[in-house]
Structure formats: structure tokens, C-alpha cells
Coordinates of C-alpha atoms and ligand atoms in Angstrom, one line a residue:
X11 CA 251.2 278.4 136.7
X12 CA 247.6 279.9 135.6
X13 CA 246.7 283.0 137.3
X14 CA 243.3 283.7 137.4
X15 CA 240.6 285.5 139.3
X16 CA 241.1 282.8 142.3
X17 CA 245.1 283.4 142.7
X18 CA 245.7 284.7 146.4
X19 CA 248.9 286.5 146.6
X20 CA 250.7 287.5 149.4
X21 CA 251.9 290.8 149.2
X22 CA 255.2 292.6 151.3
X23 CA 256.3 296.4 151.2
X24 CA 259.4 297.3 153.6
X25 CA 261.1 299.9 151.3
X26 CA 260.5 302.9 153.1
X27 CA 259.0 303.6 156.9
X28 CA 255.6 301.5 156.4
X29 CA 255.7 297.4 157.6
X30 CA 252.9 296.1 155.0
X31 CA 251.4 292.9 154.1
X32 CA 248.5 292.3 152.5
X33 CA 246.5 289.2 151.0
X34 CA 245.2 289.8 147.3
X35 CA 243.2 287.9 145.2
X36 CA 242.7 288.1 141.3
X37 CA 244.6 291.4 141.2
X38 CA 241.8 293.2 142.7
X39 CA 240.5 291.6 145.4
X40 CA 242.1 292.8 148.7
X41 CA 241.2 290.1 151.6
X42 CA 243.5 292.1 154.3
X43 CA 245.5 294.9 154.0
X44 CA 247.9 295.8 156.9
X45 CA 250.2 298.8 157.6
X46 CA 252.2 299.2 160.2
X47 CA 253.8 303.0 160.2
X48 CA 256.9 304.2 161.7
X49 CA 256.0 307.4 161.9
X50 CA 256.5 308.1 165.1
X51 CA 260.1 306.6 165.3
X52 CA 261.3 309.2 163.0
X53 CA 259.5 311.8 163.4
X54 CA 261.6 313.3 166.0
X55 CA 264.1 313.5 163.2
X56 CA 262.0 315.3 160.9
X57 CA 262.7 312.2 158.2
X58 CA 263.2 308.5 157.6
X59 CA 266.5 307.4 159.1
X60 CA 267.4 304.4 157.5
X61 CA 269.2 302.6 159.9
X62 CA 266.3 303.0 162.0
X63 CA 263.6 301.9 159.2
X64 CA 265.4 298.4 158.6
X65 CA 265.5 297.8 162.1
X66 CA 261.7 298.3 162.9
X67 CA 261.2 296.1 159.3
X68 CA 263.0 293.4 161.3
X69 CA 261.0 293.8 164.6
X70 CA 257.0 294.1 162.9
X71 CA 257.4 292.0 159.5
X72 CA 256.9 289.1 160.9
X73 CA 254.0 289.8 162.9
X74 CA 252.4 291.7 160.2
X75 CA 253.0 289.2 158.1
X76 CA 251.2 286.8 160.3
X77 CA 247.7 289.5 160.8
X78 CA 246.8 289.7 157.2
X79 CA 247.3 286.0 156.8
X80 CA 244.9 286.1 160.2
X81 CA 242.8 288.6 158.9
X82 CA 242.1 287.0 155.9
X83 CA 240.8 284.0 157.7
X84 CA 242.9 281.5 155.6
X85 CA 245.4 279.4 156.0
X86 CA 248.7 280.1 154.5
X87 CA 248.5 277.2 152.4
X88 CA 245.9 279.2 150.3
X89 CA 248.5 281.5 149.5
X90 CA 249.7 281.1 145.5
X91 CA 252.2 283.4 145.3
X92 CA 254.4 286.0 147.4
X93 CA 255.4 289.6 145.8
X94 CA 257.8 291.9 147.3
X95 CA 258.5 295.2 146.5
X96 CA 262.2 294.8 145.7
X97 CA 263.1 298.7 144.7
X98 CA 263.3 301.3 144.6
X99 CA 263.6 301.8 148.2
X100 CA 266.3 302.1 151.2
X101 CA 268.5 299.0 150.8
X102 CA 268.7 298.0 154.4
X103 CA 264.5 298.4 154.7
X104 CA 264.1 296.0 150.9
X105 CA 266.6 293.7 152.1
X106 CA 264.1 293.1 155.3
X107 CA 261.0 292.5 152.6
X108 CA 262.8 290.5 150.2
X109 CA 264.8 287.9 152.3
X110 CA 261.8 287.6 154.1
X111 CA 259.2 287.0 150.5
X112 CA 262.2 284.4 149.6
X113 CA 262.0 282.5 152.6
X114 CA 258.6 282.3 152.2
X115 CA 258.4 281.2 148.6
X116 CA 261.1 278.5 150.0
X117 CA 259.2 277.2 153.3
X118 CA 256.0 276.8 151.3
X119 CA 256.8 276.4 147.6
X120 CA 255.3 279.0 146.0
X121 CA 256.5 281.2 143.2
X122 CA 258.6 284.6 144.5
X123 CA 257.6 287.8 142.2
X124 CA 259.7 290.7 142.2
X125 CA 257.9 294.2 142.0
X126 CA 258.9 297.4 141.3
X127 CA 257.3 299.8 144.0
X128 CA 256.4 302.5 141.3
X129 CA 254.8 299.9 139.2
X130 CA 252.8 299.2 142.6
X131 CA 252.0 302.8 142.6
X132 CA 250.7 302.8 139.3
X133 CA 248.2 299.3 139.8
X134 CA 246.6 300.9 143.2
X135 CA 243.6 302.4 140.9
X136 CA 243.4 299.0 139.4
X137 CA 242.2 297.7 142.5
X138 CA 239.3 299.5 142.9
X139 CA 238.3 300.0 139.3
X140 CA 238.5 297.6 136.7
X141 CA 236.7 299.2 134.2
X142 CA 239.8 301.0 133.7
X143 CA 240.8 301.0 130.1
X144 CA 243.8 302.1 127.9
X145 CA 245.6 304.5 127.1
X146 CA 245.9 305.9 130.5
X147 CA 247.7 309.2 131.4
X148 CA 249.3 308.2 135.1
X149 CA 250.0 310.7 137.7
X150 CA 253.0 309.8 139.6
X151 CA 253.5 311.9 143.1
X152 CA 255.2 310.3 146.0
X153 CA 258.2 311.4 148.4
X154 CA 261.0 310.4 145.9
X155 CA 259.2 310.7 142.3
X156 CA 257.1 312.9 140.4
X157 CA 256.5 311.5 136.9
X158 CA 253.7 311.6 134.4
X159 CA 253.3 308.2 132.6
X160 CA 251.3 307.0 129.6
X161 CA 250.0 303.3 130.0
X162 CA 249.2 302.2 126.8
X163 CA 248.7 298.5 128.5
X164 CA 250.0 296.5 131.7
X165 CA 253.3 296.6 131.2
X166 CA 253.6 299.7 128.8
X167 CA 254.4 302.2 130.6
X168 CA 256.1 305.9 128.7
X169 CA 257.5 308.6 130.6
X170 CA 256.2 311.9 129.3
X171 CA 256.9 314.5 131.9
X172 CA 258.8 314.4 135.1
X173 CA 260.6 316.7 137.8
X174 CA 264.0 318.3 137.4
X175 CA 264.3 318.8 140.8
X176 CA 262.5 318.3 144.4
X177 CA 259.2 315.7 143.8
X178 CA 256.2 317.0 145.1
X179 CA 256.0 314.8 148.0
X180 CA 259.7 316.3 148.7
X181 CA 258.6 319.8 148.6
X182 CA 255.2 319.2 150.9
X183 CA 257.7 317.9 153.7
X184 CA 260.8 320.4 153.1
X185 CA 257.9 323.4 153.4
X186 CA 256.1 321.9 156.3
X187 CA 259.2 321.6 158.2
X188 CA 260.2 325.0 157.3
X189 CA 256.7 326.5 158.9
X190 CA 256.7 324.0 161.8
X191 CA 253.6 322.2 160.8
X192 CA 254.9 318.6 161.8
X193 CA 256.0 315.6 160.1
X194 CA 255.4 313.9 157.9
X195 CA 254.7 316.8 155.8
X196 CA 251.9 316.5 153.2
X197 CA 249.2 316.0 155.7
X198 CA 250.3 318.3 158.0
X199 CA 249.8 321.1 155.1
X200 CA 247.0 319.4 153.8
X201 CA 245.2 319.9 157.3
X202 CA 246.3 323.4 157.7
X203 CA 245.4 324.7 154.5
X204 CA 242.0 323.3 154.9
X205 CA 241.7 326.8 157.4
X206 CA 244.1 329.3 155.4
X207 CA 243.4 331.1 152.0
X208 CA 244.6 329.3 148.9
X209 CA 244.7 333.2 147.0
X210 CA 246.3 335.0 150.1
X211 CA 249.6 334.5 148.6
X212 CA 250.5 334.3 144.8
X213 CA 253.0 331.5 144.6
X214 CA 255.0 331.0 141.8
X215 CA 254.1 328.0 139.0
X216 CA 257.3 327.4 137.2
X217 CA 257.1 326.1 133.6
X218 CA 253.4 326.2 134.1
X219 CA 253.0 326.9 130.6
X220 CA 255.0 324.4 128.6
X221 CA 255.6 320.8 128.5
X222 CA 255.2 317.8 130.8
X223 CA 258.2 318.6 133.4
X224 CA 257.8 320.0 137.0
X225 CA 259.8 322.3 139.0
X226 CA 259.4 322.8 142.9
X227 CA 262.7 323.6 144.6
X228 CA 261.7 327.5 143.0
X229 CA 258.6 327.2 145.0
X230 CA 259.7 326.0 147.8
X231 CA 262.6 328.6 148.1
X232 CA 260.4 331.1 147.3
X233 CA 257.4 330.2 150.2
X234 CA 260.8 331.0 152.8
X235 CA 262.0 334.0 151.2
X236 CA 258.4 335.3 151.8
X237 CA 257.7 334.1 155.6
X238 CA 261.5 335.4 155.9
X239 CA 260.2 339.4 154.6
X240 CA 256.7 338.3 156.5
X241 CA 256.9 336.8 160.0
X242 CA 253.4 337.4 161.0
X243 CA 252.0 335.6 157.7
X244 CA 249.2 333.2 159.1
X245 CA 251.1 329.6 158.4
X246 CA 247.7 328.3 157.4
X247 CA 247.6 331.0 154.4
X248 CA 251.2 329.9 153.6
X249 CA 250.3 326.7 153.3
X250 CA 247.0 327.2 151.3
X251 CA 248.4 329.0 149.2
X252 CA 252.0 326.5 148.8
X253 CA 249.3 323.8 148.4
X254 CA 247.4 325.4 145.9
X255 CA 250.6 326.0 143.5
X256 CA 251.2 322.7 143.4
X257 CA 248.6 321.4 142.6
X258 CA 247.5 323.9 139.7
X259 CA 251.0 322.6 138.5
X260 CA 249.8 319.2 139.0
X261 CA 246.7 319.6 137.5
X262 CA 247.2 321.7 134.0
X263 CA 250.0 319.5 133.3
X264 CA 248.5 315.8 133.8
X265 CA 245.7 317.7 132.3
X266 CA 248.0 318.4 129.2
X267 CA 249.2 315.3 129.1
X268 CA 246.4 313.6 128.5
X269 CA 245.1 315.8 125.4
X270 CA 248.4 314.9 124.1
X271 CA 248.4 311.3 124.4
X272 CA 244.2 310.9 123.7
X273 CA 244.0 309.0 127.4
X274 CA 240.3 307.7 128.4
X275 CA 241.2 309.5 132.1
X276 CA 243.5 310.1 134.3
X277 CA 244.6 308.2 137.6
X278 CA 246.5 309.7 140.3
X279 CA 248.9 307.3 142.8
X280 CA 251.7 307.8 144.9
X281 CA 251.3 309.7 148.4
X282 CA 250.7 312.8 147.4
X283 CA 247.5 311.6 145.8
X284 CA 246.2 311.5 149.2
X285 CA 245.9 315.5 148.8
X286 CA 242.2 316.8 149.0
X287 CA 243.1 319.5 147.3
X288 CA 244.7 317.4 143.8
X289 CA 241.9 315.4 144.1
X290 CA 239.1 317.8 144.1
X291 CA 240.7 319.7 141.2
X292 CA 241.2 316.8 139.7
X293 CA 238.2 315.4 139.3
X294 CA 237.0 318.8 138.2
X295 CA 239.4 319.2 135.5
X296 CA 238.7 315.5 134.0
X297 CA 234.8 316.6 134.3
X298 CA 235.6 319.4 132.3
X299 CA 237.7 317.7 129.9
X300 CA 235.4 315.1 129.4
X301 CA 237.5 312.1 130.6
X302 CA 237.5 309.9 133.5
X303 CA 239.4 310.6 136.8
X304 CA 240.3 307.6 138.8
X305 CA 241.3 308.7 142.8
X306 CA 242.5 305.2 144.2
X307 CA 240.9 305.5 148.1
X308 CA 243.4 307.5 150.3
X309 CA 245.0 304.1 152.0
X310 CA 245.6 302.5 148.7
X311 CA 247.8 305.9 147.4
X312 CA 250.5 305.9 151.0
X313 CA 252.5 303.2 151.2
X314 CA 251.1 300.0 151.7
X315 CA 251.4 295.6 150.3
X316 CA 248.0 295.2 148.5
X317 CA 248.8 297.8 145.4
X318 CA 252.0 295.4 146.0
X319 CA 250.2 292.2 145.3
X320 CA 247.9 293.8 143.1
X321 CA 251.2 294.9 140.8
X322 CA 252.7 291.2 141.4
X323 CA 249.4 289.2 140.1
X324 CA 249.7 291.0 136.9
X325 CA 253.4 290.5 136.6
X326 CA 253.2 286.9 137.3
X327 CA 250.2 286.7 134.5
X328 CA 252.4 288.6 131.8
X329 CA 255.7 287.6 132.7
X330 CA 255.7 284.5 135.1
X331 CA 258.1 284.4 138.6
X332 CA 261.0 286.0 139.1
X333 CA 264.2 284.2 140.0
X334 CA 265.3 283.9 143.3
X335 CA 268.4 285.6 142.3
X336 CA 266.4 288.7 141.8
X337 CA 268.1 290.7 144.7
X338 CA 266.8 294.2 146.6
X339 CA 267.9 297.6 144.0
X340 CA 267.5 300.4 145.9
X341 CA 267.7 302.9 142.6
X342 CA 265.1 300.4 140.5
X343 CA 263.9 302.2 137.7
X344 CA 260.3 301.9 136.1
X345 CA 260.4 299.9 133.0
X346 CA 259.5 302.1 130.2
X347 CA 259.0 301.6 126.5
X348 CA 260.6 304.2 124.1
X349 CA 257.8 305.2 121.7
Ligands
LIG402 O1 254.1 307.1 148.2 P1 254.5 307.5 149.6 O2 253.7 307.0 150.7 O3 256.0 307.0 149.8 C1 257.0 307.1 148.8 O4 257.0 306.1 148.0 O5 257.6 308.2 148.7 O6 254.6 309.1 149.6 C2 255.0 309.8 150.7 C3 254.9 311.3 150.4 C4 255.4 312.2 151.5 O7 256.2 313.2 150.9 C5 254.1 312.7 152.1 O8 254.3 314.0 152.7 C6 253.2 312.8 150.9 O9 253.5 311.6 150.2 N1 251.8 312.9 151.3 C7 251.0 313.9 151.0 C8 249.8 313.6 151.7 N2 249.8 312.4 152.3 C9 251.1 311.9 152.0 N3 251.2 315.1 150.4 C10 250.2 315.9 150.3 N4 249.0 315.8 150.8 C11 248.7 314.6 151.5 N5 247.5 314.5 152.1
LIG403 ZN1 255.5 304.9 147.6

């Protein structure tokens, strides 16, 4: 099929805690975005259960399916195309998504695209800028990853840095627990640092100096031994200063990065690209480098189906639909190219 600036694609997320759909057109377009969060059904477990993910997938597809479709005003004939995120992702929450987006493509004959939910990641700044050009150095920070990628086109993607432990997102909710700040983590510390001191407390940066690869299960051990030795510490100065760690982390190495690669800018995606702190310093440090920084809105870096279609119109451009034999891979990796 051609895909052009008029193709309307229907995009699903399920592979987490966040019920999406959203309506995309031309790979930039969004014409309705919808999230429906189950935030509240785990957070009295302090984390995603996944038994209890799938089943709220079950419950709120459909209908959220049926609002951005509403939303959109158009009728679901318009729809070209349906992407799904198919990994990687909690297999009992994808299998909701993807038996759903086959249905679909079934019921109203329509191509089914398979997407990886990283790649989505990666296309949210796409959306919302398509001036964008190559090579780009890719910031990576979710819950489950932390990776620093060089896209040298759609499609090219090279790993050049990534953590050997906890991912960012990981450590934001592991420390937020720990100081009682509420779930899920990364904006709860992102609000209480905005009244702490981001200097009160000197934080360890590990391999700050060298290469592209992270560290944070040091960090985080070390922000308990020290409200451990300091009970009174003022949690909002803890998690200032927590905050501020990882992001200089964040920052000098994407930084880093993108001397080593020549990139035009930098764009940040995943949910930890939600954090005002990383995005302040991060479009002061491409200022000062000389090279753009791209901060996809705070919506389009959480979980959510439009970076999904977005990620599945250029797919079906480059590589066509996937096969309906494409099943729900809970450890999906990105695709990378060697060199
Ligand atoms: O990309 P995402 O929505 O789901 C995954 O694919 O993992 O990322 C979720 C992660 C969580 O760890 C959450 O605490 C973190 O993103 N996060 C933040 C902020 N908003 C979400 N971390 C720091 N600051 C934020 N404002
Ligand atoms: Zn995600």
C-alpha cells in the first residue's frame, strides 16, 4: 500500500499499566490521543502487578479504543492501518493489545503492523518535530531501559552506551519508595525536589568520567545508607539532590555521546524524559554545545498509542505489514545495526 501524508493509523499500547489508543495521521499528525492509566490499581502495591495490568487491558481497551476513534470524529472506515506495540512489555498486558490490533486488521481489512515499544520511544520527538535530521544521538530513559542510541536514519538505530544495572526510571521508583514519596516514583521526586536543595547532599556519579554506560544501583544504595546515618534529612533535599545525580549522569554522557558520533542534537524519550530537571539541563547543555535539543511534550515521553502509530507509519513505509503470525515478545529487543 502507499503511505503518505494522508495514512490514518490506528495506534494500541497495553504493554505495561497505561490502556492507549490513539489515531495518527502521516506519522506526525496526532487526531486523538487517549490514555487510560492504572495507576491507582497498583499503587497500593508500590508497582505494576501483572496479573492485574492484563485484566484492566481487558476491561478499558475496548472502550478506549472506541474514544479516539470518537474523538477523532471519523469513522473507522478511515482508518488505514492498525499498529500494536507487540514488546517488549508484560506478556499477559501485549497479548490484550495484540489479539485485539489482529482482530481489528481482520474485521476491517487493514494491514496489522507490529512495533517495538522502544522504537515507539524513540519516534515520540518525531511527532512534534520534523525538521529533525540525522545523525541523531537518542536518549533512552524509561522504567525498564536506559540506553543511548545513535540514529543514523529510520530504522538505523546503534547502541552506544547503556546501564549495567537499575535503569533510571528503576532507580526514581526504588528511591521514592524508600523515602515514602508515593508511587509511581519519578514524579513524586520530581515534585519534591522542586522544594529541596539539589547541592545539600553530594551524591555519588559513578563512571561519570568515562564512556557511554550508566550505573545507578550505587546511587541508589548509597541515598539509603545516608537517610539510614541521617534520619532528620529533609526528604525534599534527598531527593534534590538524588535527582540532581542523575541527571548530571544523564546529561555529560548523552552529552558525550553526541561529540562522539557528530549528532545534529539530541532527543530525549522514554518516561523519565518527563523530568524537569533532565530537560532543563538538557537544553542547556545542547545550547552550549551548539546542537539542537529536542524534549518531545511531557505526554508524548509516558506511555501512550500515538508515538505507537507514529513508530508503525514509518515501519509500514520502510518495511510494509507485518504478518499476522507476528506474536506478543515480552523481551523484544531494539533492532540495532553493528557499525
Ligand atoms: O516509558 P515509561 O512510561 O514506561 C516504561 O516503558 O517503562 O516510563 C516509566 C518510568 C517510571 O520509572 C517513572 O517513575 C518514570 O518513567 N518517570 C519519571 C517522571 N515521570 C515518569 N522519572 C523522573 N521524572 C519524571 N517526571
Ligand atoms: Zn515506555
Amino acid at each position: 500500500m502507499d503511505v503518505t501524508e494522508s495514512t490514518l493509523i490506528l495506534g494500541i499500547e497495553t504493554s505495561c499499566d497505561e490502556t492507549a489508543a490513539a489515531l495518527v495521521m502521516g506519522g506526525h499528525d496526532i487526531v486523538s490521543s487517549v490514555v487510560s492509566t492504572q495507576v491507582d490499581l497498583h499503587a497500593e502495591f508500590g508497582g505494576v502487578v501483572p496479573e492485574i495490568a492484563s485484566r484492566a487491558h481487558l476491561e478499558f481497551l475496548n472502550p478506549v479504543i472506541a474514544r479516539a476513534i470518537v474523538e477523532a470524529g471519523v469513522d473507522e472506515s478511515r482508518v488505514d492501518a492498525i499498529a500494536c506495540t507487540v514488546g517488549p512489555g508484560l506478556i499477559g498486558a501485549l497479548l490484550v493489545g495484540v489479539s485485539a490490533a489482529k482482530s481489528l486488521s481482520l474485521a476491517w481489512d487493514v494491514p496489522f503492523v507490529a512495533v517495538n515499544h522502544l522504537e515507539a520511544h524513540l519516534y515520540s520527538a518525531f511527532m512534534e518535530d520534523e525538521s529533525l535530521t540525522f545523525p541523531l544521538v537518542v536518549l533512552l530513559v524509561s522504567g525498564g531501559h536506559t540506553m543511548l542510541i545513535e540514529m543514523q536514519d529510520h530504522a538505523r538505530y546503534r547502541l552506544l552506551g547503556q546501564t549495567i544495572d537499575d535503569a533510571a526510571g528503576e532507580a526514581f521508583d526504588k528511591v521514592a519508595r524508600y523515602l515514602d514519596l508515593g508511587y509511581p516514583g519519578g514524579p513524586a521526586i520530581d515534585e519534591a525536589a522542586l522544594l529541596g536543595d539539589p547541592e545539600a547532599i553530594r551524591f555519588p556519579r559513578a563512571i561519570l568520567d568515562e564512556g557511554l554506560d550508566f550505573s545507578f544501583s550505587g546511587l541508589k544504595t548509597s541515598v539509603m545508607n545516608y537517610v539510614r546515618k541521617h534520619p532528620d534529612v529533609s526528604s525534599a533535599d534527598v531527593a534534590a539532590s538524588f535527582q540532581a545525580a542523575v541527571v548530571d549522569v544523564l546529561v555529560v554522557k548523552a552529552r558525550r555521546a553526541a561529540r562522539e558520533v557528530g549528532a545534529t542534537g539530541i532527543v530525549i524519550g522514554g518516561g523519565v524524559a518527563a523530568n524537569s530537571a533532565l530537560r532543563e539541563d538538557l537544553l542547556d547543555a545542547c545550547a552550549a554545545d551548539g546542537i539542537q535539543g529536542f524534549l518531545p511534550s511531557r505526554s508524548m515521553c509516558t506511555d501512550n498509542a500515538a508515538m505507537i502509530a507514529a513508530a508503525g507509519w514509518f515501519r509500514l513505509r520502510e518495511a510494509g505489514p507485518s504478518g499476522l503470525d507476528v506474536g506478543a515478545t515480552p523481551n523484544l529487543r531494539l533492532p540495532l545495526i553493528d557499525a
